[in-house]
Tab-separated table of C-alpha atoms in Angstrom:
chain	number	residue	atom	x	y	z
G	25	UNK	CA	22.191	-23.530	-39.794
G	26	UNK	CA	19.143	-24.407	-42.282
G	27	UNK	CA	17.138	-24.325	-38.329
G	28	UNK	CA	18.369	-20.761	-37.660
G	29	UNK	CA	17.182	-19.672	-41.003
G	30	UNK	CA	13.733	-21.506	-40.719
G	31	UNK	CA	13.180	-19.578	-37.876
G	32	UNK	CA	14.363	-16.148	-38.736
G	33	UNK	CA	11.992	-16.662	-41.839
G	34	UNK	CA	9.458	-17.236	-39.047
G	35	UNK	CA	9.625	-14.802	-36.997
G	36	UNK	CA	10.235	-12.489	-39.827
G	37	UNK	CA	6.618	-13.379	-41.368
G	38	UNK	CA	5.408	-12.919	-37.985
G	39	UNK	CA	6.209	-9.895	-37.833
G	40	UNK	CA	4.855	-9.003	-40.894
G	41	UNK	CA	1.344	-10.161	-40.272
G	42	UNK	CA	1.106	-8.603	-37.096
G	43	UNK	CA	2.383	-5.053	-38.827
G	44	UNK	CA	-0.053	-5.720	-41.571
G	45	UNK	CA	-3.053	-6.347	-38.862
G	46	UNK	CA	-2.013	-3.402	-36.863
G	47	UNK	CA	-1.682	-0.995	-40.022
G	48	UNK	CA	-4.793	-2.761	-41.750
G	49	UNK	CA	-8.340	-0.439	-41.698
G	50	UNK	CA	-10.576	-1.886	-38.956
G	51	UNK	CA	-14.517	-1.064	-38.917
G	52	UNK	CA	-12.956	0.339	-34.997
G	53	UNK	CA	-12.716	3.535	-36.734
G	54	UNK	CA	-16.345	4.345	-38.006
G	55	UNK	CA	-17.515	3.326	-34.105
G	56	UNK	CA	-15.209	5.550	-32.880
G	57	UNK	CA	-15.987	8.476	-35.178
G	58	UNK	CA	-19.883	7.399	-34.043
G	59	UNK	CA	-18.593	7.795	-30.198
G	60	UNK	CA	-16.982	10.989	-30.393
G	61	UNK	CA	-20.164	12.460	-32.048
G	62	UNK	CA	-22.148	10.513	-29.360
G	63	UNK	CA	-20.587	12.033	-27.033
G	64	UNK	CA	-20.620	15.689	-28.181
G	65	UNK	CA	-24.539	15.324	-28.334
G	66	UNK	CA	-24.239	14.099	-24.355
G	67	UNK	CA	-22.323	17.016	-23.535
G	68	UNK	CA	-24.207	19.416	-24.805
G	69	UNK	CA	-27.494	17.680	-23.128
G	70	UNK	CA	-25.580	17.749	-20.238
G	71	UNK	CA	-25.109	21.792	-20.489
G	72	UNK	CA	-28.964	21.712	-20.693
G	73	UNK	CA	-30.066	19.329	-18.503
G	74	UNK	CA	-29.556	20.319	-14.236
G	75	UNK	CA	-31.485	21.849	-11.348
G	76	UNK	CA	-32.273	24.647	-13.747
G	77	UNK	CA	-33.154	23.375	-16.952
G	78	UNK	CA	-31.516	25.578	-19.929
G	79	UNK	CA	-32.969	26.244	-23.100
G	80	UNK	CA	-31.243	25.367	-26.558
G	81	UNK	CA	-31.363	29.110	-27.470
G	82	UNK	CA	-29.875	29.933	-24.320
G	83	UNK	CA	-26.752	27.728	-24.970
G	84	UNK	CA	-26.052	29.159	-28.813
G	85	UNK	CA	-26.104	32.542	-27.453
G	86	UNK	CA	-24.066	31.684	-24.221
G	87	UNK	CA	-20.998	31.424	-26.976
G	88	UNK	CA	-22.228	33.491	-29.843
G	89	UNK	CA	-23.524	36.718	-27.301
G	90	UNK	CA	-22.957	36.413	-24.016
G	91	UNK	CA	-24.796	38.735	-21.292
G	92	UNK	CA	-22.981	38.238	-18.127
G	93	UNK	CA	-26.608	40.181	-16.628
G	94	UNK	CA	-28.017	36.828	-17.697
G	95	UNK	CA	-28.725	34.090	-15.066
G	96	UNK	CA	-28.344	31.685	-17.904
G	97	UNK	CA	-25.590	32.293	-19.591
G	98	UNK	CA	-23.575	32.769	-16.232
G	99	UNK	CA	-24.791	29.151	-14.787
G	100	UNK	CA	-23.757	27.702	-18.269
G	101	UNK	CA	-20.144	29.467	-18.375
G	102	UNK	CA	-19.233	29.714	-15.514
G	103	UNK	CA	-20.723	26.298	-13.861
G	104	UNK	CA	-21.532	23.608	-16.423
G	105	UNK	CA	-19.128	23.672	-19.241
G	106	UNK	CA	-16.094	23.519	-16.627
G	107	UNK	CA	-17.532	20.458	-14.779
G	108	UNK	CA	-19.120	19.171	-17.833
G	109	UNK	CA	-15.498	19.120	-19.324
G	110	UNK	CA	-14.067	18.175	-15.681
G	111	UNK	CA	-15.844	14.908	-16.186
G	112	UNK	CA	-14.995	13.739	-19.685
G	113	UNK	CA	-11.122	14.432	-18.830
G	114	UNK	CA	-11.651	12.616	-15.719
G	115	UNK	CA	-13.659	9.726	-17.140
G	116	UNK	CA	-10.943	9.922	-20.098
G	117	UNK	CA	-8.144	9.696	-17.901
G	118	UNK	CA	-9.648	6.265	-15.612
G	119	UNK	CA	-10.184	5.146	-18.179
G	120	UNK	CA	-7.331	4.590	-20.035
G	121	UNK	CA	-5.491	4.194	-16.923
G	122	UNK	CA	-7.475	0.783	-16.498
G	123	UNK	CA	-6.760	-0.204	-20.660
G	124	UNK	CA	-2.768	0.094	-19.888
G	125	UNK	CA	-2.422	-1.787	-16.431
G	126	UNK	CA	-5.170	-4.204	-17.747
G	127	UNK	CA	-2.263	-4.964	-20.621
G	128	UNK	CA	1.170	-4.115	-18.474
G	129	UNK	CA	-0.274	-6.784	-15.695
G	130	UNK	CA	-2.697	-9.437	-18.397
G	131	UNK	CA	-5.194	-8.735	-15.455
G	132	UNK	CA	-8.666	-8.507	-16.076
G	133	UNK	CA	-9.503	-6.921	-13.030
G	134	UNK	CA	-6.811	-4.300	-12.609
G	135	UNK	CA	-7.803	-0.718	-12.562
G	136	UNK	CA	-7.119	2.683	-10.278
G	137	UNK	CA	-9.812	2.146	-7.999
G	138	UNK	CA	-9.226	-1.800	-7.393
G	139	UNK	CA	-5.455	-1.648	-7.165
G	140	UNK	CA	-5.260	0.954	-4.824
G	141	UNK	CA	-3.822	3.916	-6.977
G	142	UNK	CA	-7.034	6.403	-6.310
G	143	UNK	CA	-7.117	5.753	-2.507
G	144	UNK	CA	-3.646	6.441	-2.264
G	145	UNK	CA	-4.053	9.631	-4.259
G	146	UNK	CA	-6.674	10.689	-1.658
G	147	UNK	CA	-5.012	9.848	1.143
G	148	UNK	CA	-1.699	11.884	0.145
G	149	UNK	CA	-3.973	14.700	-0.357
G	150	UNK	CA	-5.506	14.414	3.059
G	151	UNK	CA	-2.116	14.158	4.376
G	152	UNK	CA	-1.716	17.468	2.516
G	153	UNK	CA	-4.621	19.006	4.188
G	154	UNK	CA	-3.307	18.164	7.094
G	155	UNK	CA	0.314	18.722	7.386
G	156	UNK	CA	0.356	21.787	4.545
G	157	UNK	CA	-3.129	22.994	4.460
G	158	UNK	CA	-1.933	26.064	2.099
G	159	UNK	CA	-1.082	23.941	-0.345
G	160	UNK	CA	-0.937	24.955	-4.183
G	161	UNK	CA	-3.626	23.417	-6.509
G	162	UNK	CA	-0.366	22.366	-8.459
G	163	UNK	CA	1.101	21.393	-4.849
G	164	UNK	CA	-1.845	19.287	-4.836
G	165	UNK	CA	-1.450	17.403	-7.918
G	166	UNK	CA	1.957	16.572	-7.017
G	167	UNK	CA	0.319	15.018	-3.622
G	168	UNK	CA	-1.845	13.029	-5.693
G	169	UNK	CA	0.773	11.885	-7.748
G	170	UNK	CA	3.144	10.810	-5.183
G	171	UNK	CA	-0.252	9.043	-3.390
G	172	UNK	CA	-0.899	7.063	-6.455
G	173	UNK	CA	2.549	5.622	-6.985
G	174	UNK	CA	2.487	4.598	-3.051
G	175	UNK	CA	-1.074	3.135	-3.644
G	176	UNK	CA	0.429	1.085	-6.353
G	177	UNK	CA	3.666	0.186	-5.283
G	178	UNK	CA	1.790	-1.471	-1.679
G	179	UNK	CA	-0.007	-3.337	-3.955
G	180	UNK	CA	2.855	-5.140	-5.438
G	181	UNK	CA	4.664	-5.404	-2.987
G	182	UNK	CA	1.946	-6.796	-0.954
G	183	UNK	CA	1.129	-9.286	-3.847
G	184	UNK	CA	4.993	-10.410	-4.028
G	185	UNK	CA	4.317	-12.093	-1.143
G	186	UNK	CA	2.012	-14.519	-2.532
G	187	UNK	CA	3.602	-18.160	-3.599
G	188	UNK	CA	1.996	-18.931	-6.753
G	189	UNK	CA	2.885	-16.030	-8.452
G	190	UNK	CA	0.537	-13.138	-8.997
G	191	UNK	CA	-2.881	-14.102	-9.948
G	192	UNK	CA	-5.516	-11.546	-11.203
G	193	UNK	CA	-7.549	-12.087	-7.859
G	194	UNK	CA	-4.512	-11.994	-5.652
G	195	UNK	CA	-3.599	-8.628	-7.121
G	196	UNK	CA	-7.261	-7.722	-6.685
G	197	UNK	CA	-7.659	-8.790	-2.877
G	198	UNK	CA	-4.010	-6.883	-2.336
G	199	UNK	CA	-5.628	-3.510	-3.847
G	200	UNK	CA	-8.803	-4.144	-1.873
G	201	UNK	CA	-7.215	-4.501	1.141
G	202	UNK	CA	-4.696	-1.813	0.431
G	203	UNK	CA	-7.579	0.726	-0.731
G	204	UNK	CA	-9.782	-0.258	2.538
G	205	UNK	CA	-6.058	0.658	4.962
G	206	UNK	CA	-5.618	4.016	2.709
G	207	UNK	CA	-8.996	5.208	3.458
G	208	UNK	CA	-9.063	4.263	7.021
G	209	UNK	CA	-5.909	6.136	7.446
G	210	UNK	CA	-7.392	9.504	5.358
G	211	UNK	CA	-10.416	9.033	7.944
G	212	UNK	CA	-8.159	8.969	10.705
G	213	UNK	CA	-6.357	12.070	9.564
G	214	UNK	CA	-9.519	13.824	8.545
G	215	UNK	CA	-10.914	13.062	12.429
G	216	UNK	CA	-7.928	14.171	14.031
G	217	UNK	CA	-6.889	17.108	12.241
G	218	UNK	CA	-10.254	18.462	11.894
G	219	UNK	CA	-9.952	18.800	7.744
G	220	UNK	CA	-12.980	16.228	7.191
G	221	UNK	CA	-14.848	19.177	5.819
G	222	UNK	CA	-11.950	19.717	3.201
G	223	UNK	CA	-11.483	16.414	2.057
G	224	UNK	CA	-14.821	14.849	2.320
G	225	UNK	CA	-14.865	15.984	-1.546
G	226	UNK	CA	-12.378	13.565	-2.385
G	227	UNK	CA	-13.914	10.856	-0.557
G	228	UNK	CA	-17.297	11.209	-2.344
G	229	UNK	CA	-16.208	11.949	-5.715
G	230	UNK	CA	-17.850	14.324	-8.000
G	231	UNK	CA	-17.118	17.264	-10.450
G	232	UNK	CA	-19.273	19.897	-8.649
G	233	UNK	CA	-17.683	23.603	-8.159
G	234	UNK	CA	-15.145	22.871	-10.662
G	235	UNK	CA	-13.470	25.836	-12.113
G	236	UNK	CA	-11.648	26.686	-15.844
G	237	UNK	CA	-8.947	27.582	-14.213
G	238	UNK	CA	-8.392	24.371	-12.646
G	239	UNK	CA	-9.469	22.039	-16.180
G	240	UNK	CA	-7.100	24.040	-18.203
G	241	UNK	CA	-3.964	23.312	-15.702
G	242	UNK	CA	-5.028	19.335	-15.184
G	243	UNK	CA	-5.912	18.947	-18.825
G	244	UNK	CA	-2.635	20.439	-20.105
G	245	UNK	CA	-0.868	17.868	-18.276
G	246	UNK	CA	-2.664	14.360	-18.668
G	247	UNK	CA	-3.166	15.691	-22.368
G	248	UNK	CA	0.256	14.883	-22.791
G	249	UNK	CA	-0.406	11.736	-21.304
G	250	UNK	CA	-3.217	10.430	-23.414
G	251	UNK	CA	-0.871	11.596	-26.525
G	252	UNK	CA	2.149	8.988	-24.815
G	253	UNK	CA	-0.642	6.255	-24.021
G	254	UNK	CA	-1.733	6.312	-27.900
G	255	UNK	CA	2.247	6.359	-28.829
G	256	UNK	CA	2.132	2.829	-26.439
G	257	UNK	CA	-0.628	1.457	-28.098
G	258	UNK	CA	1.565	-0.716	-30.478
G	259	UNK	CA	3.831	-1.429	-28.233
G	260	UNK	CA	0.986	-2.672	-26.090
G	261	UNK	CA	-0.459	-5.464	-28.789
G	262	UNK	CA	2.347	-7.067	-29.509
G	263	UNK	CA	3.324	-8.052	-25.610
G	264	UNK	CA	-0.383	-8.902	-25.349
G	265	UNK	CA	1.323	-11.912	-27.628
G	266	UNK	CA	2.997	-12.766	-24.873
G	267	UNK	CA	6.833	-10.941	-23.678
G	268	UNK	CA	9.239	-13.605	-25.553
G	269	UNK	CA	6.936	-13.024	-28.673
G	270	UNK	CA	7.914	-9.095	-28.214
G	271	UNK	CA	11.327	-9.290	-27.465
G	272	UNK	CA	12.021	-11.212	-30.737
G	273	UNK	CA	9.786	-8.352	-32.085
G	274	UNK	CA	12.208	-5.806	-30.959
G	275	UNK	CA	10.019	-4.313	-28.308
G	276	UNK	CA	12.006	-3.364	-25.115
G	277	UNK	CA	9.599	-4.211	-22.515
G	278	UNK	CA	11.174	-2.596	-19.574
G	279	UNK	CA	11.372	1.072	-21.050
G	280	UNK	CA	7.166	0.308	-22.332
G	281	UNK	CA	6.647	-0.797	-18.757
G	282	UNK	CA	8.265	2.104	-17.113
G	283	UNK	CA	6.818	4.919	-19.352
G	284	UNK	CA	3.278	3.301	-19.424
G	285	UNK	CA	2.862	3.047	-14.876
G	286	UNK	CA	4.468	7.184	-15.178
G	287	UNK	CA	1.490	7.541	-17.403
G	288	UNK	CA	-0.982	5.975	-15.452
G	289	UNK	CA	0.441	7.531	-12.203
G	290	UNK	CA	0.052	11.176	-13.842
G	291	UNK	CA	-3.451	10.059	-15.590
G	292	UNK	CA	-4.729	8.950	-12.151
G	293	UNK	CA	-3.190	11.491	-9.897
G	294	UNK	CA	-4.714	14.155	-12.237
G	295	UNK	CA	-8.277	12.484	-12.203
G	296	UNK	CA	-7.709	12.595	-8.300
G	297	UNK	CA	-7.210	16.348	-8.065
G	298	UNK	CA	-9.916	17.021	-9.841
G	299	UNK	CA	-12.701	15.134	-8.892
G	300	UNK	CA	-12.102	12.562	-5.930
G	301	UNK	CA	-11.731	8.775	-5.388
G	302	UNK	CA	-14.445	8.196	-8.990
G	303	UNK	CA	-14.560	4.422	-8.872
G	304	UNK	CA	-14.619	1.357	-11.179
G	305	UNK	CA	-14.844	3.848	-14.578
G	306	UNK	CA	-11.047	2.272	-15.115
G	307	UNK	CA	-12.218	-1.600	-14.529
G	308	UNK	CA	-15.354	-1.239	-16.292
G	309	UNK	CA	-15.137	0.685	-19.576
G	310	UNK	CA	-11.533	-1.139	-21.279
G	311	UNK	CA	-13.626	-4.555	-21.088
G	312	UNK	CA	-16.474	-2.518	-23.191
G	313	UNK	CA	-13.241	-0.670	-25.514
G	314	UNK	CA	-12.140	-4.350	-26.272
G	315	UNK	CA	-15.344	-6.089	-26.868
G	316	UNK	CA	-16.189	-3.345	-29.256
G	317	UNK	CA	-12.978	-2.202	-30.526
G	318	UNK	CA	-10.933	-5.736	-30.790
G	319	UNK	CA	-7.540	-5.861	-29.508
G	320	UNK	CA	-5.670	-3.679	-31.356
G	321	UNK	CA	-5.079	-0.941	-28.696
G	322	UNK	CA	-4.686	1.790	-31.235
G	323	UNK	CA	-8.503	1.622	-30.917
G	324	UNK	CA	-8.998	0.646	-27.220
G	325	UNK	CA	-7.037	3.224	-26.102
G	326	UNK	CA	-8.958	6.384	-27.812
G	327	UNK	CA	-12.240	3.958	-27.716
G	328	UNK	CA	-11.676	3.837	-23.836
G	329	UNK	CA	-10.870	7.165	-23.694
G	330	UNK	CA	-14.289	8.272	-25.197
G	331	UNK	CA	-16.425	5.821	-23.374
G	332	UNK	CA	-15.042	6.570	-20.200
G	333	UNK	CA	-15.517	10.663	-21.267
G	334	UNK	CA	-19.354	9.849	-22.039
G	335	UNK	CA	-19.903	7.426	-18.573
G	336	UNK	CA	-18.830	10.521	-16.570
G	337	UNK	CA	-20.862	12.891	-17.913
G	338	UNK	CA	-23.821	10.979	-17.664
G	339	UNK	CA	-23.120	10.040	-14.104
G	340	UNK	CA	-23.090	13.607	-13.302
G	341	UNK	CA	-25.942	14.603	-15.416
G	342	UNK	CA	-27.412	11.756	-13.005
G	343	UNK	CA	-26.122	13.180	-9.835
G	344	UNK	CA	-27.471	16.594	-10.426
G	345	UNK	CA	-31.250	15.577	-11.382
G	346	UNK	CA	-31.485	12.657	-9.410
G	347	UNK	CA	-32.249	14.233	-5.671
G	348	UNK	CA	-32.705	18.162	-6.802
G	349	UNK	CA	-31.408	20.218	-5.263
G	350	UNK	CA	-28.757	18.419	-3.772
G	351	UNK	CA	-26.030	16.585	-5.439
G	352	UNK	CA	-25.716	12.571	-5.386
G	353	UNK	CA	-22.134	11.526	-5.172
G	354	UNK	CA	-20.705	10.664	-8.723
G	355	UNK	CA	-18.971	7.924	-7.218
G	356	UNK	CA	-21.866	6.178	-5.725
G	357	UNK	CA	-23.242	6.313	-8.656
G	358	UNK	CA	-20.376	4.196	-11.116
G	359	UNK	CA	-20.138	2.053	-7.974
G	360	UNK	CA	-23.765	0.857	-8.651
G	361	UNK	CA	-22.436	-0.264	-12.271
G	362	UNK	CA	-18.912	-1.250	-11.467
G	363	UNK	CA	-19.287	-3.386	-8.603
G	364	UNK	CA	-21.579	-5.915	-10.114
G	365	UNK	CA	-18.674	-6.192	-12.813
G	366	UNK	CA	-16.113	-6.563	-10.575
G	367	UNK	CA	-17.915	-9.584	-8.482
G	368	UNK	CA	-18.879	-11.059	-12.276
G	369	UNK	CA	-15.178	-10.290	-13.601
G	370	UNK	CA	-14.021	-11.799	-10.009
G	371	UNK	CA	-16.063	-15.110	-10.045
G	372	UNK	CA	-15.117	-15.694	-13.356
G	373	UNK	CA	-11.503	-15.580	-12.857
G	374	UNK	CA	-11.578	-17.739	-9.754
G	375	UNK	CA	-12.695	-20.139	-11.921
G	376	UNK	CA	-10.368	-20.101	-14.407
């Protein structure tokens, strides 16, 4: 009896530590107050910055007066500020997709692009193409979403298979090898049903010719999902502890689990739609959110969120002055970053 009480005492105090770390300030917030401004200044550089390089006066008065007789004004409403805002969500979006099933799966090297979830999102939208070419741009989200819970669920089940358990470069070979049969099947389809044209967008990844219309129905949606992935963010540090630690916490880690791959399925598929198979944005940027932010993921997550917001816009500031007047593929361009991580990330955990 005296044991049972030791331990309830114990687990009590426990808990009270890690509610007093998770409520406690943390110097996360000034950096992330620094990032959001950071970021603000990168967008509006971004508005400036292009084929045709804009003015500062010409931006003020783009809000404050617009002339829609002005060449201007016309290229910065109607062109930049929708892809410009395209790629933060997007970025955003990865992003945090890579933070939650880094911490549902304790793998380092889990994110959309390695696992499988963005090449499945393409190829359900080539099937789309193919087999419903008058497909709504809603129709096509739902595609995308349905494409990135088959992506993910191969994956898995691919990786069941293996009988040592699930290792962090298991999972990563299964999503390599399931991205690399995804995209050979899109190709096929593409070839076959002559709609490479149409979904060689997807393939290279990019924000260009992005309409308002389209941000304000995608960001609408995965809005709600960021808000739900901040509302997991507790929930999310204490099974970092470890699930036993969490369960005597009172966290019921099959409801977290479920709710947080639905958010990363509707985060993903909505990057998808929008901008293509973007690449290694969801691998690369949590590992940055946690070395700056600590572990507390009510700071990764919004820290990721941000981060992964600023990568994109730079990469398609990049894309857009890098080869004028044509366009270099946003996702060749966080390849060049994220696949040096990956092979570091990968060596390192074949060693451990």
């Amino acid at each position: 009896m005296e044991q049972i009480r030791k331990d309830q005492l114990t687990k009590k105090d426990t808990q009270k530590r890690l509610m007093k770390r998770l409520s406690a300030p943390h110097p996360a917030a000034l950096i992330l107050i620094l990032s959001i401004g950071a970021l603000i200044l990168i967008m509006t550089a971004s508005i400036s910055i292009g084929v045709s390089d804009i003015g500062w006066r010409d931006i003020l008065e783009s809000f404050t007066a617009f002339d829609s007789s002005s060449t201007s004004h016309v290229i910065i409403r109607d062109l930049r500020i929708p892809r410009i805002l395209a790629a933060a969500l997007v970025g955003a979006f990865l992003a945090v997709s890579g933070v939650i099933m880094q911490a549902l799966t304790l793998n380092p090297l889990a994110s959309p692009s390695i696992m499988g979830v963005t090449s499945g999102s393409a190829f359900m939208i080539a099937v789309a193409f193919a087999f419903h070419p008058q497909s709504s741009y809603w129709q096509l989200i739902l595609w995308s979403f349905a494409g990135a819970g088959l992506g993910t669920g191969m994956v898995f089940l691919i990786g069941s298979f293996s009988k040592r358990g699930l290792t962090p470069v298991k999972l990563a070979l299964a999503g390599a090898a399931v991205s690399a049969l995804l995209q050979s099947l899109s190709t096929i389809i593409a070839i076959h049903f002559n709609v490479a044209r149409d979904i060689s967008f997807w393939f290279a990844g990019g924000v260009a010719g992005v309409r308002m219309e389209s941000v304000r129905l995608i960001g609408i949606l995965a809005f709600a999902g960021l808000i739900v992935a901040f509302a997991l963010s507790r929930s999310l540090t204490i099974m970092g502890l470890g699930e036993e630690m969490a369960k005597g916490l009172g966290i019921r880690i099959g409801w977290i689990k479920f709710i947080s791959v639905l958010v990363v399925l509707i985060l993903t598929g909505a990057a998808v739609s929008i901008a293509g198979t973007v690449g290694f944005i969801g691998l690369v940027i949590p590992h940055i959110a946690k070395k700056v932010m600590g572990m507390n993921y009510r700071w990764v997550i919004p820290g990721s969120a941000v981060f992964g917001a600023g990568l994109l816009v730079l990469a398609d500031m990049a894309a857009r002055t890098i080869n004028p007047p044509y366009e270099t593929p946003v996702g060749a361009l966080t390849a060049l970053i994220g696949v040096p991580f990956f092979l570091f990330l990968a060596r390192k955990e074949g060693r451990g």
